[in-house]
Amino acid sequence: MNSKQQRWLHLGLLMLWIALGTILRLSRLLSLPPWTDECATMVFSLGNSFQTVPLNQWIGADVLLSPLSPMVDADISSVVNHLIQESTHPPIYFFLTHWWIKFFPTDDGLVSLWGARSLSALLGIAAIPSLFGLGYLAFGSRLVGQIAAAMMAVSPYGIFLAQDARHYTLAILWVIASLSCLVMAIQAIHRHQPLSVGMGLVWVGVNSLGIATHYFFSLTLCAQGVVLLTQAWQQGRKDPQSLTRSHWRRIYGVSVGTLIGCLVWLPALYSIYGSEPTAWIADGDLTGEWLAPIGRLLIWGLSMILLLPTATTILPIGIIVLSGIVTVLFTVSLIPKLSNGWKLQQHFPDPRLALQVFRVYLVSAIALVFGITYGLGMDLTLGARFQFFYFPAVILVFAGILAGVWQQETFDPASEIKHSKAIVAMIWLMGLIGGFTAIGNLGYLQNHRPDLLAPVIQDASQSPVFIATTHKHHGQTGRLMGLAWEFKQLSDRNGSVQFFLADRDPQKRTYTDAIALLQKTLTELSRPFDLWLVDFRTKVDLDAQHCFRDHLSGSWAGEYKYKLYRCLAEK
């Protein structure tokens, strides 16, 4: 096969991976109602505010969902203002979503959920050819690029993030672009040539946009810094004078430019620490759970490649145990094969350098996660989505190793590894099964699932339904919004459900006044009715209101914790 035919073959394969990745990411995009953070994305991207939702009073679903309705006078300045006042995130993704959702008609007066999620999906699709390019650039091999693109197309983790109306897929693109610049810089260093001025400016621009998309992008910059320091140490041992030459001076310039791009956000980063929306990460309490972050990180890392059905709240325990056993056995069986693939790649200069660079990057990234988790008491392992900054490197290193496995019989006929190409195909097929697991919502169950709680409420309550929760910030409003959205699909319940957000006193930091108002309003409602306390974080005595706990109902559904009280007519 001549070079022209090879190019067409590789182009055709890349188009195949993109098409498959597109189908997987756009499939069942509306299978779930919006969860808390997606509600925040849509509200802020519309230029609206959560503060328009009344607190400490009963409201209907239409009032609760009103911030999800497009407003004629909302513009980019509204997006910026509400993000600054109510959120902890930088604005780039919200700007893009603000413009993007204008192309989609409203859904019964509310913003298009498909439109909001499709932006993230398309950005996730763009990561497939982007990772092909990074693989080809770093390893000098189209085979590595093809395997990386194929694994990215079916990655359960990649699909999970791409079907979420959040900024992680955009941040992943910036990570891939920044790593591409890092690879070119290190290749230039090894040739003792300076990185071009244009590429240096692109690198600074990408890094600045990455920070403006998600503050955790700063972790990728720290990990890249360790890679560059490692390269400087290795070259400095051989030739100390090399660190003052032009190829290193250009790197110093990029570092200064990136630092300036990051310092712009320092006041915003400082304001985040200790804020209510991030308190669940920064509680710092690992008492009795010192091993839990390690276990979680292993699970998240493995799910970037492989994921079998493990959703604990909706699957029988037998299936979950079986999935765990198969995953462990499959992973262990791969170790000798992957080890041989790694060793083979060490015989070639480009793959050897690429694997060295990304190995240091991954070790540094994981060390940062554990350092922040154990050292600062901010558990970054609580959310799978927070691992986005090293996700492309995991896929790329795995692709580099699999390329070695693929070529095992060609370059090392005496190897004990037989049918190497079939092994790679089998690994990819397991990844594809993981992709189906992700779109079937059978693997990840971190986010609140209103679709699981709403049917429980519908089945248990024949009387009018009143749902109350305690309120600290817009996160709690978003949780009830998801429920209201789901009830809106259940038209028979849409008009009868009422919601109450019991607001915490910001000075006293108690719910005393809100609970008093809740108890007072209960005496004024027509009876009988059912009161559902959902994620209610304070004590309340409802006996005086003739509301009695139904102990036959459960207590958890879709990550919501609830209690059902039957409020009977007074005799």
PDB file of N, CA, C and O in Angstrom, residues 200-257:
ATOM      1  N   GLY A 200       4.640  29.839  20.921  1.00  0.00           N
ATOM      2  CA  GLY A 200       4.678  30.266  22.319  1.00  0.00           C
ATOM      3  C   GLY A 200       3.452  31.090  22.686  1.00  0.00           C
ATOM      4  O   GLY A 200       2.858  30.908  23.758  1.00  0.00           O
ATOM      5  N   LEU A 201       3.039  31.986  21.777  1.00  0.00           N
ATOM      6  CA  LEU A 201       1.851  32.800  22.030  1.00  0.00           C
ATOM      7  C   LEU A 201       0.585  31.946  22.043  1.00  0.00           C
ATOM      8  O   LEU A 201      -0.322  32.177  22.852  1.00  0.00           O
ATOM      9  N   VAL A 202       0.531  30.965  21.131  1.00  0.00           N
ATOM     10  CA  VAL A 202      -0.612  30.050  21.125  1.00  0.00           C
ATOM     11  C   VAL A 202      -0.692  29.297  22.445  1.00  0.00           C
ATOM     12  O   VAL A 202      -1.781  29.139  23.023  1.00  0.00           O
ATOM     13  N   TRP A 203       0.435  28.847  22.940  1.00  0.00           N
ATOM     14  CA  TRP A 203       0.475  28.095  24.203  1.00  0.00           C
ATOM     15  C   TRP A 203      -0.036  28.947  25.359  1.00  0.00           C
ATOM     16  O   TRP A 203      -0.859  28.509  26.158  1.00  0.00           O
ATOM     17  N   VAL A 204       0.431  30.192  25.420  1.00  0.00           N
ATOM     18  CA  VAL A 204      -0.034  31.108  26.465  1.00  0.00           C
ATOM     19  C   VAL A 204      -1.534  31.348  26.333  1.00  0.00           C
ATOM     20  O   VAL A 204      -2.284  31.342  27.325  1.00  0.00           O
ATOM     21  N   GLY A 205      -2.000  31.537  25.085  1.00  0.00           N
ATOM     22  CA  GLY A 205      -3.425  31.768  24.860  1.00  0.00           C
ATOM     23  C   GLY A 205      -4.276  30.582  25.274  1.00  0.00           C
ATOM     24  O   GLY A 205      -5.323  30.745  25.914  1.00  0.00           O
ATOM     25  N   VAL A 206      -3.838  29.371  24.908  1.00  0.00           N
ATOM     26  CA  VAL A 206      -4.571  28.163  25.280  1.00  0.00           C
ATOM     27  C   VAL A 206      -4.637  28.021  26.795  1.00  0.00           C
ATOM     28  O   VAL A 206      -5.695  27.728  27.367  1.00  0.00           O
ATOM     29  N   ASN A 207      -3.510  28.236  27.452  1.00  0.00           N
ATOM     30  CA  ASN A 207      -3.488  28.113  28.916  1.00  0.00           C
ATOM     31  C   ASN A 207      -4.402  29.140  29.585  1.00  0.00           C
ATOM     32  O   ASN A 207      -5.086  28.834  30.573  1.00  0.00           O
ATOM     33  N   SER A 208      -4.417  30.344  29.042  1.00  0.00           N
ATOM     34  CA  SER A 208      -5.276  31.387  29.608  1.00  0.00           C
ATOM     35  C   SER A 208      -6.756  31.056  29.406  1.00  0.00           C
ATOM     36  O   SER A 208      -7.581  31.263  30.307  1.00  0.00           O
ATOM     37  N   LEU A 209      -7.087  30.532  28.224  1.00  0.00           N
ATOM     38  CA  LEU A 209      -8.474  30.136  27.967  1.00  0.00           C
ATOM     39  C   LEU A 209      -8.870  28.931  28.816  1.00  0.00           C
ATOM     40  O   LEU A 209     -10.029  28.802  29.237  1.00  0.00           O
ATOM     41  N   GLY A 210      -7.905  28.042  29.068  1.00  0.00           N
ATOM     42  CA  GLY A 210      -8.189  26.897  29.930  1.00  0.00           C
ATOM     43  C   GLY A 210      -8.570  27.319  31.334  1.00  0.00           C
ATOM     44  O   GLY A 210      -9.541  26.818  31.916  1.00  0.00           O
ATOM     45  N   ILE A 211      -7.816  28.264  31.892  1.00  0.00           N
ATOM     46  CA  ILE A 211      -8.127  28.778  33.227  1.00  0.00           C
ATOM     47  C   ILE A 211      -9.473  29.492  33.220  1.00  0.00           C
ATOM     48  O   ILE A 211     -10.244  29.422  34.189  1.00  0.00           O
ATOM     49  N   ALA A 212      -9.777  30.178  32.116  1.00  0.00           N
ATOM     50  CA  ALA A 212     -11.042  30.909  32.011  1.00  0.00           C
ATOM     51  C   ALA A 212     -12.231  29.978  31.760  1.00  0.00           C
ATOM     52  O   ALA A 212     -13.373  30.434  31.719  1.00  0.00           O
ATOM     53  N   THR A 213     -11.954  28.678  31.585  1.00  0.00           N
ATOM     54  CA  THR A 213     -13.015  27.687  31.403  1.00  0.00           C
ATOM     55  C   THR A 213     -13.273  26.916  32.686  1.00  0.00           C
ATOM     56  O   THR A 213     -14.421  26.682  33.074  1.00  0.00           O
ATOM     57  N   HIS A 214     -12.200  26.494  33.362  1.00  0.00           N
ATOM     58  CA  HIS A 214     -12.337  25.781  34.642  1.00  0.00           C
ATOM     59  C   HIS A 214     -11.058  26.013  35.446  1.00  0.00           C
ATOM     60  O   HIS A 214      -9.962  25.820  34.941  1.00  0.00           O
ATOM     61  N   TYR A 215     -11.229  26.401  36.705  1.00  0.00           N
ATOM     62  CA  TYR A 215     -10.066  26.710  37.532  1.00  0.00           C
ATOM     63  C   TYR A 215      -9.185  25.496  37.781  1.00  0.00           C
ATOM     64  O   TYR A 215      -7.986  25.635  38.023  1.00  0.00           O
ATOM     65  N   PHE A 216      -9.738  24.290  37.707  1.00  0.00           N
ATOM     66  CA  PHE A 216      -8.917  23.088  37.895  1.00  0.00           C
ATOM     67  C   PHE A 216      -7.957  22.872  36.733  1.00  0.00           C
ATOM     68  O   PHE A 216      -7.090  21.997  36.809  1.00  0.00           O
ATOM     69  N   PHE A 217      -8.111  23.646  35.653  1.00  0.00           N
ATOM     70  CA  PHE A 217      -7.126  23.591  34.578  1.00  0.00           C
ATOM     71  C   PHE A 217      -5.748  23.972  35.099  1.00  0.00           C
ATOM     72  O   PHE A 217      -4.732  23.579  34.517  1.00  0.00           O
ATOM     73  N   SER A 218      -5.711  24.723  36.178  1.00  0.00           N
ATOM     74  CA  SER A 218      -4.420  25.090  36.773  1.00  0.00           C
ATOM     75  C   SER A 218      -3.631  23.848  37.189  1.00  0.00           C
ATOM     76  O   SER A 218      -2.392  23.872  37.227  1.00  0.00           O
ATOM     77  N   LEU A 219      -4.326  22.743  37.462  1.00  0.00           N
ATOM     78  CA  LEU A 219      -3.628  21.515  37.830  1.00  0.00           C
ATOM     79  C   LEU A 219      -2.856  20.940  36.652  1.00  0.00           C
ATOM     80  O   LEU A 219      -1.783  20.359  36.829  1.00  0.00           O
ATOM     81  N   THR A 220      -3.405  21.080  35.442  1.00  0.00           N
ATOM     82  CA  THR A 220      -2.660  20.608  34.273  1.00  0.00           C
ATOM     83  C   THR A 220      -1.410  21.450  34.060  1.00  0.00           C
ATOM     84  O   THR A 220      -0.365  20.945  33.630  1.00  0.00           O
ATOM     85  N   LEU A 221      -1.491  22.737  34.390  1.00  0.00           N
ATOM     86  CA  LEU A 221      -0.314  23.600  34.268  1.00  0.00           C
ATOM     87  C   LEU A 221       0.749  23.212  35.296  1.00  0.00           C
ATOM     88  O   LEU A 221       1.945  23.214  34.983  1.00  0.00           O
ATOM     89  N   CYS A 222       0.317  22.866  36.498  1.00  0.00           N
ATOM     90  CA  CYS A 222       1.274  22.430  37.521  1.00  0.00           C
ATOM     91  C   CYS A 222       1.957  21.138  37.097  1.00  0.00           C
ATOM     92  O   CYS A 222       3.187  20.989  37.249  1.00  0.00           O
ATOM     93  N   ALA A 223       1.176  20.187  36.571  1.00  0.00           N
ATOM     94  CA  ALA A 223       1.754  18.917  36.126  1.00  0.00           C
ATOM     95  C   ALA A 223       2.702  19.135  34.953  1.00  0.00           C
ATOM     96  O   ALA A 223       3.769  18.503  34.874  1.00  0.00           O
ATOM     97  N   GLN A 224       2.355  20.038  34.034  1.00  0.00           N
ATOM     98  CA  GLN A 224       3.262  20.360  32.936  1.00  0.00           C
ATOM     99  C   GLN A 224       4.540  21.008  33.459  1.00  0.00           C
ATOM    100  O   GLN A 224       5.630  20.775  32.927  1.00  0.00           O
ATOM    101  N   GLY A 225       4.397  21.819  34.498  1.00  0.00           N
ATOM    102  CA  GLY A 225       5.564  22.440  35.106  1.00  0.00           C
ATOM    103  C   GLY A 225       6.535  21.396  35.638  1.00  0.00           C
ATOM    104  O   GLY A 225       7.768  21.531  35.491  1.00  0.00           O
ATOM    105  N   VAL A 226       6.004  20.325  36.238  1.00  0.00           N
ATOM    106  CA  VAL A 226       6.868  19.248  36.736  1.00  0.00           C
ATOM    107  C   VAL A 226       7.574  18.552  35.574  1.00  0.00           C
ATOM    108  O   VAL A 226       8.764  18.218  35.665  1.00  0.00           O
ATOM    109  N   VAL A 227       6.868  18.350  34.463  1.00  0.00           N
ATOM    110  CA  VAL A 227       7.480  17.740  33.282  1.00  0.00           C
ATOM    111  C   VAL A 227       8.649  18.588  32.789  1.00  0.00           C
ATOM    112  O   VAL A 227       9.745  18.076  32.507  1.00  0.00           O
ATOM    113  N   LEU A 228       8.432  19.897  32.700  1.00  0.00           N
ATOM    114  CA  LEU A 228       9.497  20.790  32.225  1.00  0.00           C
ATOM    115  C   LEU A 228      10.660  20.837  33.208  1.00  0.00           C
ATOM    116  O   LEU A 228      11.828  20.872  32.796  1.00  0.00           O
ATOM    117  N   LEU A 229      10.370  20.837  34.496  1.00  0.00           N
ATOM    118  CA  LEU A 229      11.447  20.819  35.487  1.00  0.00           C
ATOM    119  C   LEU A 229      12.258  19.530  35.394  1.00  0.00           C
ATOM    120  O   LEU A 229      13.493  19.548  35.558  1.00  0.00           O
ATOM    121  N   THR A 230      11.584  18.425  35.119  1.00  0.00           N
ATOM    122  CA  THR A 230      12.284  17.147  34.953  1.00  0.00           C
ATOM    123  C   THR A 230      13.213  17.201  33.743  1.00  0.00           C
ATOM    124  O   THR A 230      14.373  16.748  33.800  1.00  0.00           O
ATOM    125  N   GLN A 231      12.704  17.781  32.641  1.00  0.00           N
ATOM    126  CA  GLN A 231      13.539  17.922  31.455  1.00  0.00           C
ATOM    127  C   GLN A 231      14.724  18.850  31.721  1.00  0.00           C
ATOM    128  O   GLN A 231      15.851  18.583  31.276  1.00  0.00           O
ATOM    129  N   ALA A 232      14.478  19.934  32.444  1.00  0.00           N
ATOM    130  CA  ALA A 232      15.553  20.875  32.764  1.00  0.00           C
ATOM    131  C   ALA A 232      16.620  20.205  33.638  1.00  0.00           C
ATOM    132  O   ALA A 232      17.831  20.405  33.447  1.00  0.00           O
ATOM    133  N   TRP A 233      16.191  19.413  34.598  1.00  0.00           N
ATOM    134  CA  TRP A 233      17.129  18.715  35.477  1.00  0.00           C
ATOM    135  C   TRP A 233      17.984  17.723  34.689  1.00  0.00           C
ATOM    136  O   TRP A 233      19.209  17.643  34.882  1.00  0.00           O
ATOM    137  N   GLN A 234      17.335  16.982  33.763  1.00  0.00           N
ATOM    138  CA  GLN A 234      18.073  16.005  32.968  1.00  0.00           C
ATOM    139  C   GLN A 234      19.093  16.687  32.063  1.00  0.00           C
ATOM    140  O   GLN A 234      20.235  16.218  31.943  1.00  0.00           O
ATOM    141  N   GLN A 235      18.708  17.788  31.429  1.00  0.00           N
ATOM    142  CA  GLN A 235      19.649  18.483  30.548  1.00  0.00           C
ATOM    143  C   GLN A 235      20.705  19.242  31.343  1.00  0.00           C
ATOM    144  O   GLN A 235      21.859  19.327  30.933  1.00  0.00           O
ATOM    145  N   GLY A 236      20.279  19.792  32.497  1.00  0.00           N
ATOM    146  CA  GLY A 236      21.223  20.542  33.318  1.00  0.00           C
ATOM    147  C   GLY A 236      22.339  19.686  33.861  1.00  0.00           C
ATOM    148  O   GLY A 236      23.477  20.160  34.048  1.00  0.00           O
ATOM    149  N   ARG A 237      22.069  18.401  34.114  1.00  0.00           N
ATOM    150  CA  ARG A 237      23.115  17.498  34.597  1.00  0.00           C
ATOM    151  C   ARG A 237      24.189  17.284  33.526  1.00  0.00           C
ATOM    152  O   ARG A 237      25.370  17.184  33.836  1.00  0.00           O
ATOM    153  N   LYS A 238      23.736  17.222  32.273  1.00  0.00           N
ATOM    154  CA  LYS A 238      24.685  16.990  31.186  1.00  0.00           C
ATOM    155  C   LYS A 238      25.399  18.277  30.766  1.00  0.00           C
ATOM    156  O   LYS A 238      26.595  18.275  30.479  1.00  0.00           O
ATOM    157  N   ASP A 239      24.634  19.380  30.731  1.00  0.00           N
ATOM    158  CA  ASP A 239      25.200  20.647  30.265  1.00  0.00           C
ATOM    159  C   ASP A 239      24.499  21.801  30.975  1.00  0.00           C
ATOM    160  O   ASP A 239      23.459  22.285  30.507  1.00  0.00           O
ATOM    161  N   PRO A 240      25.041  22.260  32.113  1.00  0.00           N
ATOM    162  CA  PRO A 240      24.387  23.333  32.887  1.00  0.00           C
ATOM    163  C   PRO A 240      24.147  24.596  32.073  1.00  0.00           C
ATOM    164  O   PRO A 240      23.187  25.326  32.324  1.00  0.00           O
ATOM    165  N   GLN A 241      25.008  24.869  31.088  1.00  0.00           N
ATOM    166  CA  GLN A 241      24.863  26.085  30.292  1.00  0.00           C
ATOM    167  C   GLN A 241      23.652  26.045  29.377  1.00  0.00           C
ATOM    168  O   GLN A 241      23.178  27.092  28.925  1.00  0.00           O
ATOM    169  N   SER A 242      23.123  24.830  29.110  1.00  0.00           N
ATOM    170  CA  SER A 242      22.007  24.721  28.173  1.00  0.00           C
ATOM    171  C   SER A 242      20.752  25.420  28.695  1.00  0.00           C
ATOM    172  O   SER A 242      19.914  25.867  27.913  1.00  0.00           O
ATOM    173  N   LEU A 243      20.631  25.540  30.022  1.00  0.00           N
ATOM    174  CA  LEU A 243      19.434  26.139  30.604  1.00  0.00           C
ATOM    175  C   LEU A 243      19.364  27.646  30.394  1.00  0.00           C
ATOM    176  O   LEU A 243      18.331  28.260  30.679  1.00  0.00           O
ATOM    177  N   THR A 244      20.440  28.248  29.902  1.00  0.00           N
ATOM    178  CA  THR A 244      20.437  29.693  29.634  1.00  0.00           C
ATOM    179  C   THR A 244      20.349  29.993  28.152  1.00  0.00           C
ATOM    180  O   THR A 244      20.339  31.155  27.762  1.00  0.00           O
ATOM    181  N   ARG A 245      20.271  28.961  27.325  1.00  0.00           N
ATOM    182  CA  ARG A 245      20.246  29.165  25.880  1.00  0.00           C
ATOM    183  C   ARG A 245      18.835  29.476  25.401  1.00  0.00           C
ATOM    184  O   ARG A 245      17.868  29.365  26.135  1.00  0.00           O
ATOM    185  N   SER A 246      18.749  29.840  24.127  1.00  0.00           N
ATOM    186  CA  SER A 246      17.505  30.400  23.593  1.00  0.00           C
ATOM    187  C   SER A 246      16.326  29.439  23.695  1.00  0.00           C
ATOM    188  O   SER A 246      15.190  29.863  23.924  1.00  0.00           O
ATOM    189  N   HIS A 247      16.562  28.126  23.525  1.00  0.00           N
ATOM    190  CA  HIS A 247      15.420  27.205  23.532  1.00  0.00           C
ATOM    191  C   HIS A 247      14.782  27.113  24.917  1.00  0.00           C
ATOM    192  O   HIS A 247      13.587  26.869  25.033  1.00  0.00           O
ATOM    193  N   TRP A 248      15.570  27.349  25.964  1.00  0.00           N
ATOM    194  CA  TRP A 248      14.984  27.381  27.300  1.00  0.00           C
ATOM    195  C   TRP A 248      14.443  28.762  27.650  1.00  0.00           C
ATOM    196  O   TRP A 248      13.443  28.882  28.360  1.00  0.00           O
ATOM    197  N   ARG A 249      15.079  29.812  27.122  1.00  0.00           N
ATOM    198  CA  ARG A 249      14.573  31.168  27.407  1.00  0.00           C
ATOM    199  C   ARG A 249      13.159  31.347  26.860  1.00  0.00           C
ATOM    200  O   ARG A 249      12.330  32.026  27.467  1.00  0.00           O
ATOM    201  N   ARG A 250      12.873  30.719  25.731  1.00  0.00           N
ATOM    202  CA  ARG A 250      11.530  30.806  25.159  1.00  0.00           C
ATOM    203  C   ARG A 250      10.515  30.121  26.080  1.00  0.00           C
ATOM    204  O   ARG A 250       9.393  30.595  26.253  1.00  0.00           O
ATOM    205  N   ILE A 251      10.912  29.010  26.703  1.00  0.00           N
ATOM    206  CA  ILE A 251      10.035  28.319  27.659  1.00  0.00           C
ATOM    207  C   ILE A 251       9.774  29.210  28.876  1.00  0.00           C
ATOM    208  O   ILE A 251       8.656  29.275  29.393  1.00  0.00           O
ATOM    209  N   TYR A 252      10.821  29.907  29.324  1.00  0.00           N
ATOM    210  CA  TYR A 252      10.640  30.814  30.464  1.00  0.00           C
ATOM    211  C   TYR A 252       9.627  31.906  30.123  1.00  0.00           C
ATOM    212  O   TYR A 252       8.798  32.295  30.956  1.00  0.00           O
ATOM    213  N   GLY A 253       9.697  32.398  28.889  1.00  0.00           N
ATOM    214  CA  GLY A 253       8.752  33.429  28.467  1.00  0.00           C
ATOM    215  C   GLY A 253       7.315  32.930  28.471  1.00  0.00           C
ATOM    216  O   GLY A 253       6.400  33.636  28.907  1.00  0.00           O
ATOM    217  N   VAL A 254       7.121  31.702  27.984  1.00  0.00           N
ATOM    218  CA  VAL A 254       5.781  31.109  28.000  1.00  0.00           C
ATOM    219  C   VAL A 254       5.288  30.949  29.441  1.00  0.00           C
ATOM    220  O   VAL A 254       4.114  31.203  29.747  1.00  0.00           O
ATOM    221  N   SER A 255       6.184  30.554  30.333  1.00  0.00           N
ATOM    222  CA  SER A 255       5.813  30.365  31.741  1.00  0.00           C
ATOM    223  C   SER A 255       5.350  31.675  32.365  1.00  0.00           C
ATOM    224  O   SER A 255       4.344  31.716  33.090  1.00  0.00           O
ATOM    225  N   VAL A 256       6.070  32.755  32.065  1.00  0.00           N
ATOM    226  CA  VAL A 256       5.693  34.066  32.607  1.00  0.00           C
ATOM    227  C   VAL A 256       4.346  34.505  32.037  1.00  0.00           C
ATOM    228  O   VAL A 256       3.471  34.993  32.771  1.00  0.00           O
ATOM    229  N   GLY A 257       4.156  34.323  30.726  1.00  0.00           N
ATOM    230  CA  GLY A 257       2.886  34.698  30.112  1.00  0.00           C
ATOM    231  C   GLY A 257       1.718  33.908  30.685  1.00  0.00           C
ATOM    232  O   GLY A 257       0.645  34.459  30.949  1.00  0.00           O
TER     233      GLY A 257
END
